[in-house]
Coordinates of C-alpha atoms in Angstrom, one line a residue:
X193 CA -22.7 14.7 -19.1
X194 CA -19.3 16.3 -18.5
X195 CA -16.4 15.2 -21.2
X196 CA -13.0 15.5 -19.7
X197 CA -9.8 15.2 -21.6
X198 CA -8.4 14.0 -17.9
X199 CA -9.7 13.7 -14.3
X200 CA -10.1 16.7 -12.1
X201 CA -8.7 15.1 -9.3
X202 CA -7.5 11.5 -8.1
X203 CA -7.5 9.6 -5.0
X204 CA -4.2 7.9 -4.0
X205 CA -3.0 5.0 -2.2
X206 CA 0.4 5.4 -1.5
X207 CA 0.6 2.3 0.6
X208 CA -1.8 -0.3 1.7
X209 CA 0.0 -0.4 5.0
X210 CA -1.9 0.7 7.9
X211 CA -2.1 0.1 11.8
X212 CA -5.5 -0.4 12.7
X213 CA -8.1 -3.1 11.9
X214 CA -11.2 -2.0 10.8
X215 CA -13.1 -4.8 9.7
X216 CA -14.5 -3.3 6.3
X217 CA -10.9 -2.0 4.8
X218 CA -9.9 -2.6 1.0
X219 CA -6.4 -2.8 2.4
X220 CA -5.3 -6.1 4.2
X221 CA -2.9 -4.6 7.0
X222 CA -0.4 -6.6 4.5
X223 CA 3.0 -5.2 5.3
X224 CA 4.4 -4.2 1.5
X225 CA 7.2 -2.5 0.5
X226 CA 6.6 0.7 -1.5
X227 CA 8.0 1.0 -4.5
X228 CA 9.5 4.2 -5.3
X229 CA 10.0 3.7 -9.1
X230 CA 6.4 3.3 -9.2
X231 CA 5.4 6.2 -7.3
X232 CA 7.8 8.7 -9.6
X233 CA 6.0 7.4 -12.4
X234 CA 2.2 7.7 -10.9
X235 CA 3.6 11.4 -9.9
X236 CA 5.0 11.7 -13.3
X237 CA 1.6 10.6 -15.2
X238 CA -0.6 12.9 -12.5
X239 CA 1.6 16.1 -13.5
X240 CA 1.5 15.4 -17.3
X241 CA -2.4 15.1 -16.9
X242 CA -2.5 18.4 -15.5
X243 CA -4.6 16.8 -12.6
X244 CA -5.9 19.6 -10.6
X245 CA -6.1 17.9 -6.9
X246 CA -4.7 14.6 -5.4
X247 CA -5.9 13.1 -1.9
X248 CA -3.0 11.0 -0.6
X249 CA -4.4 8.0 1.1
X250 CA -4.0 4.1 1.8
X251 CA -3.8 2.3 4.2
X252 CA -2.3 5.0 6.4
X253 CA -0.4 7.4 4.1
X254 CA 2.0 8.3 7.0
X255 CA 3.6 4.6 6.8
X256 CA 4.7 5.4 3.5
X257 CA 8.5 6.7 4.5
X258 CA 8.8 8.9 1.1
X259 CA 5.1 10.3 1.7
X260 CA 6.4 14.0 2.4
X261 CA 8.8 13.5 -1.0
X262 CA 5.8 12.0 -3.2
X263 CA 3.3 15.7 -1.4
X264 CA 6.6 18.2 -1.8
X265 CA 7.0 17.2 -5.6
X266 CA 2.9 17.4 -6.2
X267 CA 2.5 20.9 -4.7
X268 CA 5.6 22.4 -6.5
X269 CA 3.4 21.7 -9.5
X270 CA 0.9 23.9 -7.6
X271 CA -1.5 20.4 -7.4
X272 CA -4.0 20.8 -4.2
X273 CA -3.0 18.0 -1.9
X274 CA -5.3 16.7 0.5
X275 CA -4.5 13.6 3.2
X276 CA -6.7 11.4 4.3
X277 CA -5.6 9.3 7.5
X278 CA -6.8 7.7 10.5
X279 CA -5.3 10.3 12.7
X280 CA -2.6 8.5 14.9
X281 CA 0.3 10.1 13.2
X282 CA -0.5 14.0 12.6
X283 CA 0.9 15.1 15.6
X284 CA 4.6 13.3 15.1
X285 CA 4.9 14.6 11.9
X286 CA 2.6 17.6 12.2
X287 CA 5.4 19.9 10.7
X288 CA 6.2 17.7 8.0
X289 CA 2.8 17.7 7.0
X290 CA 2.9 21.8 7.3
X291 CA 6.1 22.1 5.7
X292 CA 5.1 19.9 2.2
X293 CA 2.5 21.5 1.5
X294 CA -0.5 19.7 2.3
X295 CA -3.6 21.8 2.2
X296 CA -6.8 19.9 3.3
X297 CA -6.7 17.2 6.0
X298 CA -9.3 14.2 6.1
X299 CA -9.4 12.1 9.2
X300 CA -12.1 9.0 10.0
X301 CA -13.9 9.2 12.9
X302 CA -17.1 7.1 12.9
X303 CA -18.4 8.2 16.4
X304 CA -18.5 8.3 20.1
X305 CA -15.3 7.0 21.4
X306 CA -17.0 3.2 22.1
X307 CA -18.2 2.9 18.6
X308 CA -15.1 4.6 17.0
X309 CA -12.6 2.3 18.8
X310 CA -15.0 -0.9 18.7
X311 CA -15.2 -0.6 14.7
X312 CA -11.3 0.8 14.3
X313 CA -9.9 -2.3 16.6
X314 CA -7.1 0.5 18.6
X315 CA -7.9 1.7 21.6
X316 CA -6.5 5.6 21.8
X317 CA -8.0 6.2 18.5
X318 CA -10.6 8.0 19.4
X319 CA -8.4 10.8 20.8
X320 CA -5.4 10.6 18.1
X321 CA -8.1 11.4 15.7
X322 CA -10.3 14.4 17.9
X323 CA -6.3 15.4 18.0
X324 CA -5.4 15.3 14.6
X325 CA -8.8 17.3 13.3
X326 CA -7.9 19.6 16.3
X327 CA -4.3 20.7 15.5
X328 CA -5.2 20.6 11.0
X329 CA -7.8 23.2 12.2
X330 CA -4.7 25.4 14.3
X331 CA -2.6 24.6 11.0
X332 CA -4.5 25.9 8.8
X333 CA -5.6 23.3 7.1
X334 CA -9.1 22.7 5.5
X335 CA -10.2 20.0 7.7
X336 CA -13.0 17.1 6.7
X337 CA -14.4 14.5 9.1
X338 CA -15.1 11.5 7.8
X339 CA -18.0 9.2 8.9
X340 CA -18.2 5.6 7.6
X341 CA -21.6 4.8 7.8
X342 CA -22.5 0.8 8.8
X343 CA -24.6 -0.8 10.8
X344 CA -22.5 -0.6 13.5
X345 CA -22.8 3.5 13.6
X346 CA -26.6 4.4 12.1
X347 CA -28.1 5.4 15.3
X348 CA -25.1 7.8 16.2
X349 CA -24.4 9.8 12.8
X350 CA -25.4 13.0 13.8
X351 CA -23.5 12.9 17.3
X352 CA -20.4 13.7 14.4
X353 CA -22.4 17.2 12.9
X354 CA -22.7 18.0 16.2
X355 CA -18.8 16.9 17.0
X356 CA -17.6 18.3 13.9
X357 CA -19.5 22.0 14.7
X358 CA -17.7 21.4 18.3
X359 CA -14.5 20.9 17.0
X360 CA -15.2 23.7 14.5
X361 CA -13.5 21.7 11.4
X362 CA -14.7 22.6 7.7
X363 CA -16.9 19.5 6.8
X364 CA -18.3 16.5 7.7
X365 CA -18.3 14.0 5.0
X366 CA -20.6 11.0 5.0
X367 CA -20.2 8.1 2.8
X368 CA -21.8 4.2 3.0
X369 CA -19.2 0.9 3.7
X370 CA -18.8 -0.4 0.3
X371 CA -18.6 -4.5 0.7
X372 CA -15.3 -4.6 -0.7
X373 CA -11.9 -5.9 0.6
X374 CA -12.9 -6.9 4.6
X375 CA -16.3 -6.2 4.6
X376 CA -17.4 -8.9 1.9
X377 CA -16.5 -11.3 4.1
X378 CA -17.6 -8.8 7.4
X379 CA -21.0 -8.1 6.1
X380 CA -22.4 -7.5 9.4
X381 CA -21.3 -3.9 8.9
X382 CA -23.5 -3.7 6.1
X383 CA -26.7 -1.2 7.1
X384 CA -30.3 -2.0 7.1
X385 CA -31.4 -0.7 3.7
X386 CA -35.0 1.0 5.3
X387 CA -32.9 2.3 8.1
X388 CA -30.3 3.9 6.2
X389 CA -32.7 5.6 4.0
X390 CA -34.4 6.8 7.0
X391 CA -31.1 8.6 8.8
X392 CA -29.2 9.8 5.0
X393 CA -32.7 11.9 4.7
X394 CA -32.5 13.2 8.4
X395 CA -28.3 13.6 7.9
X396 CA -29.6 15.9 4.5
X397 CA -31.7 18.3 6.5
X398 CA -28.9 19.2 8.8
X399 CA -27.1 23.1 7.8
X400 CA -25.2 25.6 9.2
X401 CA -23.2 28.3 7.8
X402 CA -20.1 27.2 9.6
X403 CA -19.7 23.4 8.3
X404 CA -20.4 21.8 5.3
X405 CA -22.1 19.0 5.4
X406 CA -22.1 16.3 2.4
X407 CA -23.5 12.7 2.0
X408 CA -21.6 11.1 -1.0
X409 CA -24.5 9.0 -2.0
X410 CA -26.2 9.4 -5.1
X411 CA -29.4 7.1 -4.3
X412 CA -30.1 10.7 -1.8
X413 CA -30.9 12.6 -5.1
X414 CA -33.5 9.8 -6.0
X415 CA -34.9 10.1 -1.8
X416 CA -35.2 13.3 -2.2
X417 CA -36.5 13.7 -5.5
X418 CA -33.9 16.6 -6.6
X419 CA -34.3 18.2 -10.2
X420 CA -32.4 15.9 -12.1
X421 CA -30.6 18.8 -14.4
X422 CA -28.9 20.0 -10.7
X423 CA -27.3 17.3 -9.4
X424 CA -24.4 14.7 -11.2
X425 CA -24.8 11.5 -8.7
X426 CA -21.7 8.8 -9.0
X427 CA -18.8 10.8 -10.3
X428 CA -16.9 7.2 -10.6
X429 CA -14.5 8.3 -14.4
X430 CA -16.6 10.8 -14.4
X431 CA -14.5 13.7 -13.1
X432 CA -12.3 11.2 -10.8
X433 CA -10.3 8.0 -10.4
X434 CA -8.1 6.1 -7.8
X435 CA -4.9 4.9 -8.0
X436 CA -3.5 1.9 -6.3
X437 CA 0.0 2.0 -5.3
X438 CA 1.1 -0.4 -7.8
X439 CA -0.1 1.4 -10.6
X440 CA -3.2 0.8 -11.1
X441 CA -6.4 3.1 -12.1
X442 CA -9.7 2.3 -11.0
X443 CA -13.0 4.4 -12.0
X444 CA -13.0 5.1 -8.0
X445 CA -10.9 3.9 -5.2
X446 CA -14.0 1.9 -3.9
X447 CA -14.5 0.2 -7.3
X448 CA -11.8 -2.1 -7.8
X449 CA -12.2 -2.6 -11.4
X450 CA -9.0 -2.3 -13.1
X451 CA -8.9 0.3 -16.4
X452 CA -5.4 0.3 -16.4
X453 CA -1.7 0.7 -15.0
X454 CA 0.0 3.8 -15.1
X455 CA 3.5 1.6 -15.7
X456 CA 2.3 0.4 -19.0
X457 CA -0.2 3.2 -19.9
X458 CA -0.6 6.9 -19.7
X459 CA -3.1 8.3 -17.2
X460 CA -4.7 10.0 -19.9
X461 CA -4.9 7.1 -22.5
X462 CA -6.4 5.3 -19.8
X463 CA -9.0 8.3 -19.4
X464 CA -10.1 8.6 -22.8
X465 CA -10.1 5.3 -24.1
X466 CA -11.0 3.0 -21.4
X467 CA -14.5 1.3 -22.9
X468 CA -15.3 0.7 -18.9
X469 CA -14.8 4.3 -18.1
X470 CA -17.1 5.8 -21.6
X471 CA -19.9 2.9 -20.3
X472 CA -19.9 4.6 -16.8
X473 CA -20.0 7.7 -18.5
X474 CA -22.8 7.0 -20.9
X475 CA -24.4 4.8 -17.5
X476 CA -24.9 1.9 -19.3
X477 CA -25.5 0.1 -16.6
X478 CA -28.3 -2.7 -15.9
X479 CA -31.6 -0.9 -14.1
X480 CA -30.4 2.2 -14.6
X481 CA -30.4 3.0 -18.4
X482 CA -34.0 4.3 -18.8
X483 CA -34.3 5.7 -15.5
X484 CA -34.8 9.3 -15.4
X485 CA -32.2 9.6 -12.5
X486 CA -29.2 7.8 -14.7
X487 CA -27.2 11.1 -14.7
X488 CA -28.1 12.6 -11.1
X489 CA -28.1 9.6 -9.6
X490 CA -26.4 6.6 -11.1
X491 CA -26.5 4.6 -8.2
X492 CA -23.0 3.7 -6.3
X493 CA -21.0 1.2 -8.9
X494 CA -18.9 0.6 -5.9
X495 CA -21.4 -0.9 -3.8
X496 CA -23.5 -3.5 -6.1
X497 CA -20.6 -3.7 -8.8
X498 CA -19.7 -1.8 -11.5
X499 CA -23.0 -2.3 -14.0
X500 CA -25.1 -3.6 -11.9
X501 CA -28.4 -2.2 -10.4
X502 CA -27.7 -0.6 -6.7
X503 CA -29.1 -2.8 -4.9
X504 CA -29.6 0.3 -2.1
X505 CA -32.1 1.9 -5.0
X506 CA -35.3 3.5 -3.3
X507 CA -37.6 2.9 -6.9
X508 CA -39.6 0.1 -6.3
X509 CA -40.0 -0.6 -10.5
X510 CA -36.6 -1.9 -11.9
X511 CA -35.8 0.2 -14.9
X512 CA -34.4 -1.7 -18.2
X513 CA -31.5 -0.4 -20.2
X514 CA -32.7 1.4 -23.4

């Protein structure tokens, strides 16, 4: 297992603003003020860590007003900076965007124009978004569609490999809803488990030597049976963590389990003597000690919490902690 003196990379939310209303967001479309004390320190704590890559998200990163400030002073410490937003801004502050640096560009699109605007509550989101991965690409940017699967989408997932190789962006990136924030109390969005399984393994078997295409699920090493010595399944303070934009560090942004705040603690104490992030590390975690996948697999500590079983696991026999 890998033993890093600091995280590779971090996701950030810069706000927890945003103007749409998807029904399974960890943000609450609560209208905070950004603190810019706080976000000096975060970039402050990211730098000293030598932190490698940062995505910039939220809520909608482009609410946050000092957003271009918090990316300029990132990149002039030559960190890869990534954004990850819904879409409707790029184009009014496409140049800004250019201009601090930004280098990879993530935008959510979870299908067809119905089901994207049905599940993302804003009609013209659709095209804002097919707009924004359209004019990253002209930028220059490497450019990432996003695909939140629910049940709302699992009978269109490959319409977006075959929009993404259309569009001609970089990768198509495929992750579950994690029933956190909205959709705890929205669970209809949550998949059929059978049904899942059955579209992940089709969604795996899809390749071309023009997109990349990656399903960040690590029950899909266990589906497929992958050599366990080749794959490293939840990365969760593993090689990552999220940051809140008060402060606070979470093993990932999904899994809101608090190891710390970067006002009271450095990024790197938190790192390396967090007892929640060496148990995730060591997966000590309840049906998954003993099981020859811990490692590669892990299950998602988002989804069923942080050490429990993932209650998405294919193995029919429940494995025991050693």
């Amino acid at each position: 297992m890998l033993n890093l003196k600091a995280p590779v990379s971090v996701v950030w939310e810069v706000t927890n603003n945003c103007n749409f209303l998807c029904p399974h967001c960890r943000a609450y479309c609560i209208h905070e003020k950004d603190n810019e004390e706080v976000e000096n320190r975060i970039i402050s704590e990211i730098i000293k860590a030598n932190v490698l890559a940062v995505n910039i998200s939220g809520g909608e990163p482009l609410l946050n007003n000092r957003v271009f400030d918090i990316i300029k002073k990132l990149t002039s410490n030559n960190i890869y900076v990534g954004i990850s937003t819904n879409g409707w801004f790029y184009e009014k502050f496409r140049n800004d965007i250019i201009e601090s640096g930004v280098k990879f560009v993530q935008v959510s699109l979870d299908g067809p124009k119905e089901v994207h605007e049905k599940f993302r509550g804003v009609k013209e989101s659709y095209d804002r978004a097919i707009r924004a991965l359209t004019l990253a690409k002209e930028d220059g940017m490497f450019t990432q569609m996003n695909v939140t699967i629910t049940a709302e989408n699992l009978d269109t997932l490959e319409w977006n490999f075959h929009e993404a190789k259309k569009l001609k962006v970089d990768k198509v990136f495929y992750r579950r809803v994690v029933p956190y924030g909205k959709a705890k109390e929205n669970d209809y969005v949550l998949p059929d488990k059978e049904k899942y399984y059955t579209e992940i393994k089709k969604l795996a078997k899809l390749s071309t030597d023009d997109l990349v295409v990656a399903i960040d699920d690590p029950i899909l090493n266990v589906l497929l049976n992958r050599d366990v010595n080749n794959y490293l399944g939840c990365g969760a303070g593993i090689n990552n963590v999220g940051i809140s934009s008060n402060g606070d560090v979470y093993p990932c942004i999904f899994l809101r389990e608090k190891v710390g705040n970067l006002i009271e603690t450095d990024l790197t104490a938190i790192w390396n003597n967090s007892p929640i992030l060496n148990k995730l590390r060591n997966r000590e975690i309840q049906g998954c000690g003993s099981c020859k996948y811990k490692f590669s697999c892990g299950g998602c500590r988002a989804f069923s919490g942080m050490f429990s079983k993932d209650s998405l696991c294919p193995l029919k026999q429940h494995c025991t902690n050693d």
